[in-house]
Amino acid sequence: MANSHETVETAQTATEYVQHHLGFLTFGQRQDGSLGFAHSTQEAADMGFWAINVDSMLISVLLGILFIAVFRFGIKGATSDKPGAFQNFLEIIVEFVQSNVKNSFYAKNDLIGPLALTIFCWIFLMNAMDLVPVDWIPLLAQTIAGDSHLYFKAVPTTDLNITLGFAISVFFLIIFYSIKIKGLGGFLGEFAFHPFGKWALPLNLILELPGFLAKPVSLALRLYGNFFAGEVIFLVIALVGYWQLPLHFGWAVFHILVVTLQAYLFMMLTIVYLNQAHQTH
Amino acid sequence: MNLNATIIGQSIAFFVFVWFCMKYVWPPITAILEERQKKIADGLEAADRAQRDLNLAQNKAAEELREAKQHGAELIEQANKRASQIVEEAKDKAREEGQRLISGAKAEIEMELQRAKEDLRAQVAAIAVAGAEKILESSIDQAANEELMKKLASEL
């Protein structure tokens, strides 16, 4: 009897543990009208749209700054002569991105290279945050805040808001360049008059519009889904006692692949979508 | 999971970082890469050119060596010809000289012979005169018989 009671309690704390780790440090207007952090996921949800996940946003911006700083200082004093080890490393990344852009993007646009580099490095860094043991960063945040119940999520790409922020920005760029290259008429004409000509306009719209609107959604959900799932499994692994060490190692090694692959995929799809936006039929 | 203004914040951050990357990160690195590519291309081209120059120089050297050999052979042939010519000339000269000496000696011998004949004739004449004197027992008037003596001598 006592044993089963203990099992139930452990199960409950395990659920709580996972749920707590999946909550965000949300800042917004509480039900009673005061501004502040939400103390539960329910309260965070009640804050509605005009609230902000401070943890994802903070980590995201810090990693963005890290990315810019590493590249900025990495190429300080760099020359075209013999590159140092670090300069070489940065050049390999840039050349990798550049060759992908060259192979998949046929128009000329100076934005695409830096855009692809930013997406690849930034998302890679965000994803890589899930290789940090799940308790370290929340524990650090809780210690600094002096609140042992503080919600703090360390992996920004497990936040749908962040991945949607990326996807919507890319979507906005797709629309912007489509209109810039083809004109508003040309852009809308792609939905109205393809693939069956102007007499099948409704059918064309039904065929083309969902595919177009699915681009940002699939971009955001693919990245979010991969890392949310990965994060949950890391959390479950963190619950199994000493066995978590080899398990965590195995899952983390596998996730090194996922981290890189998802960053690469997001970059490649962005390049391909923007290439389509630049192609006139 | 609830959507909130983080989307907007992230979008703003996204454009800020992309702009920053476009302004301060991408251009210097790609400039370095391009410059290095150009350097490598230049280096390869220079190596190619040097190889071509080397080939050209080797060809030229071989050509010159061949010409020098040919020239040398010509010189040697000429020298040989000249040498044999000299030898021929020397032989000719020696033959000529020998001929000359022989003919000189012959002439001298002839002369000696003539002189000996003259002497002999004179002596014979004298002997003949002496003999005639002896035969005649009388002294023939030398002057009166001079004519006769000379005639006798030339007939001998």
GROMACS .gro file of C-alpha atoms in nm:
model
  437
    1MET     CA    1   0.000   0.000   0.000
    2ALA     CA    2   0.273   0.239   0.101
    3ASN     CA    3   0.470   0.130  -0.202
    4SER     CA    4   0.191   0.207  -0.448
    5HIS     CA    5   0.131   0.542  -0.280
    6GLU     CA    6   0.495   0.629  -0.334
    7THR     CA    7   0.472   0.524  -0.701
    8VAL     CA    8   0.175   0.752  -0.756
    9GLU     CA    9   0.352   1.041  -0.590
   10THR     CA   10   0.666   0.984  -0.798
   11ALA     CA   11   0.454   0.970  -1.110
   12GLN     CA   12   0.291   1.297  -1.018
   13THR     CA   13   0.619   1.472  -0.950
   14ALA     CA   14   0.752   1.335  -1.277
   15THR     CA   15   0.456   1.484  -1.466
   16GLU     CA   16   0.498   1.807  -1.279
   17TYR     CA   17   0.867   1.805  -1.355
   18VAL     CA   18   0.808   1.763  -1.726
   19GLN     CA   19   0.526   2.016  -1.733
   20HIS     CA   20   0.728   2.268  -1.538
   21HIS     CA   21   1.014   2.231  -1.780
   22LEU     CA   22   0.780   2.286  -2.072
   23GLY     CA   23   0.647   2.615  -1.935
   24PHE     CA   24   0.771   2.956  -2.038
   25LEU     CA   25   0.873   3.261  -1.845
   26THR     CA   26   0.590   3.472  -1.984
   27PHE     CA   27   0.564   3.842  -1.922
   28GLY     CA   28   0.237   4.021  -1.979
   29GLN     CA   29  -0.081   4.158  -1.829
   30ARG     CA   30  -0.228   3.933  -1.560
   31GLN     CA   31  -0.601   3.875  -1.508
   32ASP     CA   32  -0.611   4.136  -1.233
   33GLY     CA   33  -0.468   4.398  -1.469
   34SER     CA   34  -0.116   4.417  -1.328
   35LEU     CA   35   0.193   4.365  -1.543
   36GLY     CA   36   0.429   4.085  -1.449
   37PHE     CA   37   0.546   3.727  -1.499
   38ALA     CA   38   0.294   3.444  -1.518
   39HIS     CA   39   0.318   3.198  -1.229
   40SER     CA   40   0.154   2.908  -1.410
   41THR     CA   41   0.107   2.792  -1.764
   42GLN     CA   42  -0.265   2.866  -1.727
   43GLU     CA   43  -0.192   3.222  -1.625
   44ALA     CA   44   0.049   3.254  -1.918
   45ALA     CA   45  -0.222   3.130  -2.156
   46ASP     CA   46  -0.472   3.377  -2.008
   47MET     CA   47  -0.242   3.666  -2.090
   48GLY     CA   48  -0.343   3.625  -2.456
   49PHE     CA   49  -0.142   3.744  -2.751
   50TRP     CA   50   0.013   4.054  -2.598
   51ALA     CA   51   0.258   3.873  -2.377
   52ILE     CA   52   0.615   3.779  -2.440
   53ASN     CA   53   0.818   3.467  -2.358
   54VAL     CA   54   1.112   3.638  -2.196
   55ASP     CA   55   1.321   3.319  -2.170
   56SER     CA   56   1.308   3.221  -2.539
   57MET     CA   57   1.346   3.580  -2.648
   58LEU     CA   58   1.646   3.635  -2.418
   59ILE     CA   59   1.828   3.318  -2.520
   60SER     CA   60   1.744   3.382  -2.885
   61VAL     CA   61   1.885   3.734  -2.882
   62LEU     CA   62   2.190   3.628  -2.679
   63LEU     CA   63   2.266   3.354  -2.931
   64GLY     CA   64   2.214   3.598  -3.217
   65ILE     CA   65   2.462   3.834  -3.057
   66LEU     CA   66   2.698   3.541  -3.000
   67PHE     CA   67   2.675   3.452  -3.368
   68ILE     CA   68   2.744   3.806  -3.486
   69ALA     CA   69   3.021   3.856  -3.228
   70VAL     CA   70   3.199   3.531  -3.311
   71PHE     CA   71   3.202   3.615  -3.681
   72ARG     CA   72   3.281   3.979  -3.626
   73PHE     CA   73   3.579   3.911  -3.401
   74GLY     CA   74   3.678   3.595  -3.585
   75ILE     CA   75   3.752   3.789  -3.901
   76LYS     CA   76   3.918   4.080  -3.726
   77GLY     CA   77   4.259   4.119  -3.889
   78ALA     CA   78   4.177   3.835  -4.126
   79THR     CA   79   4.361   3.839  -4.455
   80SER     CA   80   4.348   3.645  -4.777
   81ASP     CA   81   4.688   3.497  -4.692
   82LYS     CA   82   4.730   3.195  -4.469
   83PRO     CA   83   4.415   3.177  -4.253
   84GLY     CA   84   4.441   3.086  -3.886
   85ALA     CA   85   4.253   2.787  -3.748
   86PHE     CA   86   3.957   2.993  -3.630
   87GLN     CA   87   3.937   3.202  -3.946
   88ASN     CA   88   3.951   2.880  -4.141
   89PHE     CA   89   3.659   2.742  -3.941
   90LEU     CA   90   3.449   3.051  -4.011
   91GLU     CA   91   3.545   3.046  -4.378
   92ILE     CA   92   3.435   2.683  -4.405
   93ILE     CA   93   3.091   2.776  -4.271
   94VAL     CA   94   3.061   3.074  -4.503
   95GLU     CA   95   3.178   2.875  -4.803
   96PHE     CA   96   2.934   2.597  -4.718
   97VAL     CA   97   2.645   2.846  -4.707
   98GLN     CA   98   2.773   3.026  -5.016
   99SER     CA   99   2.793   2.707  -5.221
  100ASN     CA  100   2.440   2.610  -5.118
  101VAL     CA  101   2.314   2.953  -5.219
  102LYS     CA  102   2.501   2.931  -5.549
  103ASN     CA  103   2.353   2.588  -5.627
  104SER     CA  104   1.994   2.669  -5.539
  105PHE     CA  105   1.950   3.039  -5.601
  106TYR     CA  106   1.980   3.154  -5.960
  107ALA     CA  107   1.886   3.520  -5.944
  108LYS     CA  108   2.113   3.791  -5.808
  109ASN     CA  109   2.034   3.919  -5.462
  110ASP     CA  110   2.292   4.027  -5.207
  111LEU     CA  111   2.052   3.958  -4.922
  112ILE     CA  112   2.032   3.581  -4.972
  113GLY     CA  113   2.389   3.496  -4.865
  114PRO     CA  114   2.383   3.679  -4.532
  115LEU     CA  115   2.023   3.569  -4.478
  116ALA     CA  116   2.113   3.204  -4.525
  117LEU     CA  117   2.422   3.237  -4.304
  118THR     CA  118   2.223   3.405  -4.027
  119ILE     CA  119   1.946   3.144  -4.041
  120PHE     CA  120   2.188   2.852  -4.044
  121CYS     CA  121   2.415   2.971  -3.762
  122TRP     CA  122   2.147   3.119  -3.543
  123ILE     CA  123   1.910   2.822  -3.564
  124PHE     CA  124   2.207   2.588  -3.519
  125LEU     CA  125   2.303   2.768  -3.197
  126MET     CA  126   1.944   2.766  -3.072
  127ASN     CA  127   1.907   2.398  -3.149
  128ALA     CA  128   2.241   2.323  -2.988
  129MET     CA  129   2.106   2.457  -2.661
  130ASP     CA  130   1.922   2.125  -2.620
  131LEU     CA  131   2.257   1.950  -2.581
  132VAL     CA  132   2.302   2.136  -2.252
  133PRO     CA  133   2.163   1.913  -1.976
  134VAL     CA  134   1.798   2.010  -1.927
  135ASP     CA  135   1.829   2.135  -1.569
  136TRP     CA  136   2.139   2.347  -1.588
  137ILE     CA  137   2.007   2.667  -1.744
  138PRO     CA  138   1.668   2.666  -1.562
  139LEU     CA  139   1.854   2.604  -1.236
  140LEU     CA  140   2.090   2.892  -1.311
  141ALA     CA  141   1.796   3.121  -1.390
  142GLN     CA  142   1.614   3.011  -1.073
  143THR     CA  143   1.923   3.075  -0.862
  144ILE     CA  144   1.969   3.422  -1.010
  145ALA     CA  145   1.600   3.507  -0.968
  146GLY     CA  146   1.590   3.349  -0.621
  147ASP     CA  147   1.266   3.172  -0.716
  148SER     CA  148   1.277   2.792  -0.721
  149HIS     CA  149   0.950   2.776  -0.920
  150LEU     CA  150   1.062   3.007  -1.198
  151TYR     CA  151   0.976   2.882  -1.545
  152PHE     CA  152   1.272   2.899  -1.778
  153LYS     CA  153   1.305   2.734  -2.114
  154ALA     CA  154   1.658   2.715  -2.249
  155VAL     CA  155   1.594   2.595  -2.606
  156PRO     CA  156   1.427   2.871  -2.810
  157THR     CA  157   1.340   2.640  -3.099
  158THR     CA  158   1.107   2.443  -2.864
  159ASP     CA  159   0.898   2.761  -2.858
  160LEU     CA  160   0.655   2.771  -3.151
  161ASN     CA  161   0.660   3.151  -3.127
  162ILE     CA  162   1.028   3.161  -3.213
  163THR     CA  163   1.006   2.919  -3.505
  164LEU     CA  164   0.696   3.101  -3.631
  165GLY     CA  165   0.883   3.429  -3.598
  166PHE     CA  166   1.151   3.288  -3.830
  167ALA     CA  167   0.897   3.140  -4.070
  168ILE     CA  168   0.681   3.452  -4.089
  169SER     CA  169   0.987   3.669  -4.153
  170VAL     CA  170   1.088   3.437  -4.437
  171PHE     CA  171   0.728   3.438  -4.562
  172PHE     CA  172   0.729   3.815  -4.559
  173LEU     CA  173   1.053   3.814  -4.762
  174ILE     CA  174   0.899   3.569  -5.011
  175ILE     CA  175   0.598   3.799  -5.064
  176PHE     CA  176   0.817   4.109  -5.075
  177TYR     CA  177   1.051   3.973  -5.343
  178SER     CA  178   0.770   3.810  -5.540
  179ILE     CA  179   0.596   4.147  -5.571
  180LYS     CA  180   0.924   4.329  -5.630
  181ILE     CA  181   1.032   4.097  -5.912
  182LYS     CA  182   0.700   4.008  -6.075
  183GLY     CA  183   0.484   4.301  -5.974
  184LEU     CA  184   0.165   4.265  -5.774
  185GLY     CA  185  -0.022   4.142  -6.082
  186GLY     CA  186   0.239   3.885  -6.167
  187PHE     CA  187   0.250   3.760  -5.811
  188LEU     CA  188  -0.129   3.724  -5.781
  189GLY     CA  189  -0.144   3.590  -6.136
  190GLU     CA  190   0.064   3.293  -6.026
  191PHE     CA  191  -0.220   3.184  -5.801
  192ALA     CA  192  -0.501   3.276  -6.038
  193PHE     CA  193  -0.377   3.161  -6.379
  194HIS     CA  194  -0.164   2.858  -6.300
  195PRO     CA  195  -0.157   2.572  -6.367
  196PHE     CA  196  -0.481   2.560  -6.574
  197GLY     CA  197  -0.512   2.901  -6.739
  198LYS     CA  198  -0.757   3.178  -6.663
  199TRP     CA  199  -1.079   2.980  -6.730
  200ALA     CA  200  -1.012   2.758  -6.429
  201LEU     CA  201  -0.943   3.040  -6.187
  202PRO     CA  202  -1.119   2.898  -5.876
  203LEU     CA  203  -0.954   2.561  -5.926
  204ASN     CA  204  -0.615   2.732  -5.962
  205LEU     CA  205  -0.670   2.923  -5.640
  206ILE     CA  206  -0.766   2.605  -5.456
  207LEU     CA  207  -0.453   2.432  -5.585
  208GLU     CA  208  -0.200   2.710  -5.542
  209LEU     CA  209  -0.297   2.907  -5.232
  210PRO     CA  210  -0.278   2.627  -4.971
  211GLY     CA  211   0.061   2.525  -5.101
  212PHE     CA  212   0.184   2.881  -5.070
  213LEU     CA  213   0.040   2.932  -4.722
  214ALA     CA  214   0.175   2.597  -4.610
  215LYS     CA  215   0.533   2.714  -4.666
  216PRO     CA  216   0.574   2.917  -4.343
  217VAL     CA  217   0.359   2.677  -4.143
  218SER     CA  218   0.562   2.375  -4.247
  219LEU     CA  219   0.889   2.565  -4.186
  220ALA     CA  220   0.784   2.659  -3.833
  221LEU     CA  221   0.620   2.332  -3.736
  222ARG     CA  222   0.901   2.111  -3.867
  223LEU     CA  223   1.162   2.287  -3.657
  224TYR     CA  224   0.935   2.324  -3.354
  225GLY     CA  225   0.817   1.963  -3.370
  226ASN     CA  226   1.164   1.820  -3.391
  227PHE     CA  227   1.293   2.011  -3.094
  228PHE     CA  228   0.985   1.997  -2.879
  229ALA     CA  229   0.985   1.618  -2.914
  230GLY     CA  230   1.360   1.602  -2.858
  231GLU     CA  231   1.324   1.818  -2.548
  232VAL     CA  232   1.048   1.599  -2.403
  233ILE     CA  233   1.263   1.291  -2.449
  234PHE     CA  234   1.556   1.467  -2.280
  235LEU     CA  235   1.323   1.548  -1.991
  236VAL     CA  236   1.199   1.190  -1.965
  237ILE     CA  237   1.561   1.067  -1.974
  238ALA     CA  238   1.642   1.310  -1.694
  239LEU     CA  239   1.387   1.127  -1.476
  240VAL     CA  240   1.542   0.781  -1.482
  241GLY     CA  241   1.813   0.822  -1.221
  242TYR     CA  242   2.168   0.717  -1.291
  243TRP     CA  243   2.072   0.549  -1.618
  244GLN     CA  244   2.019   0.894  -1.759
  245LEU     CA  245   2.393   0.936  -1.813
  246PRO     CA  246   2.438   0.683  -2.096
  247LEU     CA  247   2.086   0.749  -2.225
  248HIS     CA  248   2.139   1.122  -2.234
  249PHE     CA  249   2.472   1.070  -2.407
  250GLY     CA  250   2.315   0.850  -2.674
  251TRP     CA  251   2.023   1.084  -2.737
  252ALA     CA  252   2.253   1.388  -2.739
  253VAL     CA  253   2.483   1.227  -2.995
  254PHE     CA  254   2.182   1.154  -3.212
  255HIS     CA  255   2.064   1.510  -3.160
  256ILE     CA  256   2.392   1.655  -3.285
  257LEU     CA  257   2.274   1.525  -3.622
  258VAL     CA  258   1.922   1.663  -3.577
  259VAL     CA  259   2.053   2.002  -3.462
  260THR     CA  260   2.265   2.043  -3.775
  261LEU     CA  261   2.014   1.885  -4.011
  262GLN     CA  262   1.722   2.102  -3.902
  263ALA     CA  263   1.930   2.421  -3.922
  264TYR     CA  264   2.045   2.315  -4.269
  265LEU     CA  265   1.691   2.228  -4.378
  266PHE     CA  266   1.551   2.562  -4.265
  267MET     CA  267   1.829   2.742  -4.452
  268MET     CA  268   1.788   2.535  -4.770
  269LEU     CA  269   1.409   2.572  -4.777
  270THR     CA  270   1.443   2.946  -4.727
  271ILE     CA  271   1.683   2.966  -5.021
  272VAL     CA  272   1.458   2.749  -5.240
  273TYR     CA  273   1.144   2.945  -5.153
  274LEU     CA  274   1.315   3.277  -5.222
  275ASN     CA  275   1.451   3.137  -5.546
  276GLN     CA  276   1.095   3.055  -5.650
  277ALA     CA  277   0.998   3.409  -5.559
  278HIS     CA  278   1.266   3.536  -5.799
  279GLN     CA  279   1.172   3.312  -6.090
  280THR     CA  280   0.949   3.464  -6.355
  281HIS     CA  281   0.762   3.220  -6.574
  282MET     CA  282   0.150   2.621  -2.598
  283ASN     CA  283   0.007   2.959  -2.673
  284LEU     CA  284   0.102   3.205  -2.941
  285ASN     CA  285   0.196   3.550  -2.825
  286ALA     CA  286   0.394   3.859  -2.913
  287THR     CA  287   0.718   3.660  -2.899
  288ILE     CA  288   0.652   3.603  -3.270
  289ILE     CA  289   0.679   3.976  -3.333
  290GLY     CA  290   0.984   4.011  -3.110
  291GLN     CA  291   1.156   3.723  -3.284
  292SER     CA  292   1.073   3.866  -3.629
  293ILE     CA  293   1.222   4.201  -3.534
  294ALA     CA  294   1.531   4.033  -3.390
  295PHE     CA  295   1.554   3.825  -3.706
  296PHE     CA  296   1.561   4.125  -3.938
  297VAL     CA  297   1.804   4.311  -3.713
  298PHE     CA  298   2.049   4.019  -3.712
  299VAL     CA  299   2.013   3.958  -4.085
  300TRP     CA  300   2.080   4.325  -4.148
  301PHE     CA  301   2.381   4.314  -3.919
  302CYS     CA  302   2.515   4.004  -4.089
  303MET     CA  303   2.461   4.162  -4.430
  304LYS     CA  304   2.636   4.478  -4.325
  305TYR     CA  305   2.926   4.363  -4.106
  306VAL     CA  306   2.981   3.987  -4.141
  307TRP     CA  307   2.911   3.868  -4.492
  308PRO     CA  308   3.097   4.128  -4.706
  309PRO     CA  309   3.440   4.106  -4.536
  310ILE     CA  310   3.446   3.726  -4.533
  311THR     CA  311   3.332   3.686  -4.893
  312ALA     CA  312   3.581   3.956  -4.996
  313ILE     CA  313   3.861   3.757  -4.831
  314LEU     CA  314   3.743   3.436  -4.995
  315GLU     CA  315   3.724   3.599  -5.336
  316GLU     CA  316   4.065   3.755  -5.294
  317ARG     CA  317   4.215   3.421  -5.199
  318GLN     CA  318   4.048   3.253  -5.495
  319LYS     CA  319   4.199   3.515  -5.723
  320LYS     CA  320   4.540   3.469  -5.564
  321ILE     CA  321   4.525   3.094  -5.615
  322ALA     CA  322   4.412   3.138  -5.974
  323ASP     CA  323   4.695   3.384  -6.035
  324GLY     CA  324   4.944   3.147  -5.874
  325LEU     CA  325   4.831   2.857  -6.090
  326GLU     CA  326   4.847   3.073  -6.399
  327ALA     CA  327   5.199   3.187  -6.306
  328ALA     CA  328   5.302   2.825  -6.257
  329ASP     CA  329   5.157   2.741  -6.599
  330ARG     CA  330   5.342   3.029  -6.755
  331ALA     CA  331   5.667   2.926  -6.586
  332GLN     CA  332   5.619   2.572  -6.714
  333ARG     CA  333   5.564   2.704  -7.064
  334ASP     CA  334   5.872   2.926  -7.035
  335LEU     CA  335   6.074   2.633  -6.909
  336ASN     CA  336   5.964   2.417  -7.202
  337LEU     CA  337   6.048   2.697  -7.441
  338ALA     CA  338   6.391   2.745  -7.284
  339GLN     CA  339   6.457   2.371  -7.293
  340ASN     CA  340   6.362   2.356  -7.659
  341LYS     CA  341   6.582   2.653  -7.733
  342ALA     CA  342   6.874   2.502  -7.542
  343ALA     CA  343   6.837   2.174  -7.729
  344GLU     CA  344   6.822   2.363  -8.057
  345GLU     CA  345   7.133   2.560  -7.975
  346LEU     CA  346   7.317   2.251  -7.864
  347ARG     CA  347   7.226   2.082  -8.190
  348GLU     CA  348   7.344   2.382  -8.390
  349ALA     CA  349   7.669   2.399  -8.194
  350LYS     CA  350   7.732   2.031  -8.260
  351GLN     CA  351   7.663   2.078  -8.627
  352HIS     CA  352   7.891   2.379  -8.638
  353GLY     CA  353   8.163   2.186  -8.458
  354ALA     CA  354   8.131   1.899  -8.701
  355GLU     CA  355   8.159   2.143  -8.991
  356LEU     CA  356   8.468   2.298  -8.839
  357ILE     CA  357   8.633   1.963  -8.788
  358GLU     CA  358   8.552   1.861  -9.144
  359GLN     CA  359   8.693   2.188  -9.273
  360ALA     CA  360   9.008   2.145  -9.065
  361ASN     CA  361   9.049   1.792  -9.196
  362LYS     CA  362   9.008   1.912  -9.551
  363ARG     CA  363   9.254   2.190  -9.492
  364ALA     CA  364   9.502   1.952  -9.335
  365SER     CA  365   9.486   1.712  -9.626
  366GLN     CA  366   9.515   2.007  -9.860
  367ILE     CA  367   9.825   2.124  -9.676
  368VAL     CA  368   9.969   1.778  -9.691
  369GLU     CA  369   9.894   1.761 -10.063
  370GLU     CA  370  10.053   2.098 -10.119
  371ALA     CA  371  10.356   1.998  -9.917
  372LYS     CA  372  10.382   1.680 -10.118
  373ASP     CA  373  10.354   1.873 -10.443
  374LYS     CA  374  10.612   2.122 -10.329
  375ALA     CA  375  10.845   1.846 -10.219
  376ARG     CA  376  10.799   1.667 -10.549
  377GLU     CA  377  10.864   1.988 -10.737
  378GLU     CA  378  11.166   2.063 -10.526
  379GLY     CA  379  11.295   1.717 -10.581
  380GLN     CA  380  11.239   1.754 -10.952
  381ARG     CA  381  11.417   2.085 -10.947
  382LEU     CA  382  11.709   1.941 -10.755
  383ILE     CA  383  11.725   1.649 -10.990
  384SER     CA  384  11.719   1.868 -11.297
  385GLY     CA  385  11.981   2.101 -11.141
  386ALA     CA  386  12.201   1.804 -11.067
  387LYS     CA  387  12.149   1.674 -11.419
  388ALA     CA  388  12.244   2.009 -11.565
  389GLU     CA  389  12.552   2.022 -11.352
  390ILE     CA  390  12.643   1.674 -11.447
  391GLU     CA  391  12.598   1.770 -11.812
  392MET     CA  392  12.810   2.074 -11.759
  393GLU     CA  393  13.076   1.869 -11.582
  394LEU     CA  394  13.059   1.625 -11.863
  395GLN     CA  395  13.106   1.897 -12.124
  396ARG     CA  396  13.392   2.043 -11.929
  397ALA     CA  397  13.549   1.703 -11.892
  398LYS     CA  398  13.501   1.648 -12.265
  399GLU     CA  399  13.662   1.988 -12.337
  400ASP     CA  400  13.950   1.903 -12.107
  401LEU     CA  401  13.981   1.563 -12.253
  402ARG     CA  402  13.972   1.704 -12.604
  403ALA     CA  403  14.238   1.962 -12.517
  404GLN     CA  404  14.450   1.702 -12.354
  405VAL     CA  405  14.398   1.465 -12.642
  406ALA     CA  406  14.497   1.747 -12.880
  407ALA     CA  407  14.803   1.818 -12.673
  408ILE     CA  408  14.885   1.451 -12.660
  409ALA     CA  409  14.824   1.428 -13.032
  410VAL     CA  410  15.048   1.726 -13.095
  411ALA     CA  411  15.309   1.579 -12.868
  412GLY     CA  412  15.267   1.253 -13.047
  413ALA     CA  413  15.298   1.421 -13.384
  414GLU     CA  414  15.599   1.611 -13.263
  415LYS     CA  415  15.750   1.291 -13.156
  416ILE     CA  416  15.661   1.132 -13.488
  417LEU     CA  417  15.791   1.421 -13.690
  418GLU     CA  418  16.087   1.462 -13.465
  419SER     CA  419  16.074   1.815 -13.542
  420SER     CA  420  15.926   2.091 -13.366
  421ILE     CA  421  15.635   2.208 -13.549
  422ASP     CA  422  15.586   2.569 -13.538
  423GLN     CA  423  15.323   2.610 -13.275
  424ALA     CA  424  15.182   2.918 -13.429
  425ALA     CA  425  15.186   2.783 -13.781
  426ASN     CA  426  15.002   2.475 -13.673
  427GLU     CA  427  14.760   2.638 -13.441
  428GLU     CA  428  14.496   2.619 -13.704
  429LEU     CA  429  14.559   2.259 -13.764
  430MET     CA  430  14.561   2.180 -13.394
  431LYS     CA  431  14.228   2.343 -13.333
  432LYS     CA  432  14.074   2.158 -13.619
  433LEU     CA  433  14.214   1.837 -13.489
  434ALA     CA  434  14.084   1.907 -13.139
  435SER     CA  435  13.732   1.983 -13.259
  436GLU     CA  436  13.728   1.666 -13.463
  437LEU     CA  437  13.810   1.453 -13.161
   0.00000   0.00000   0.00000
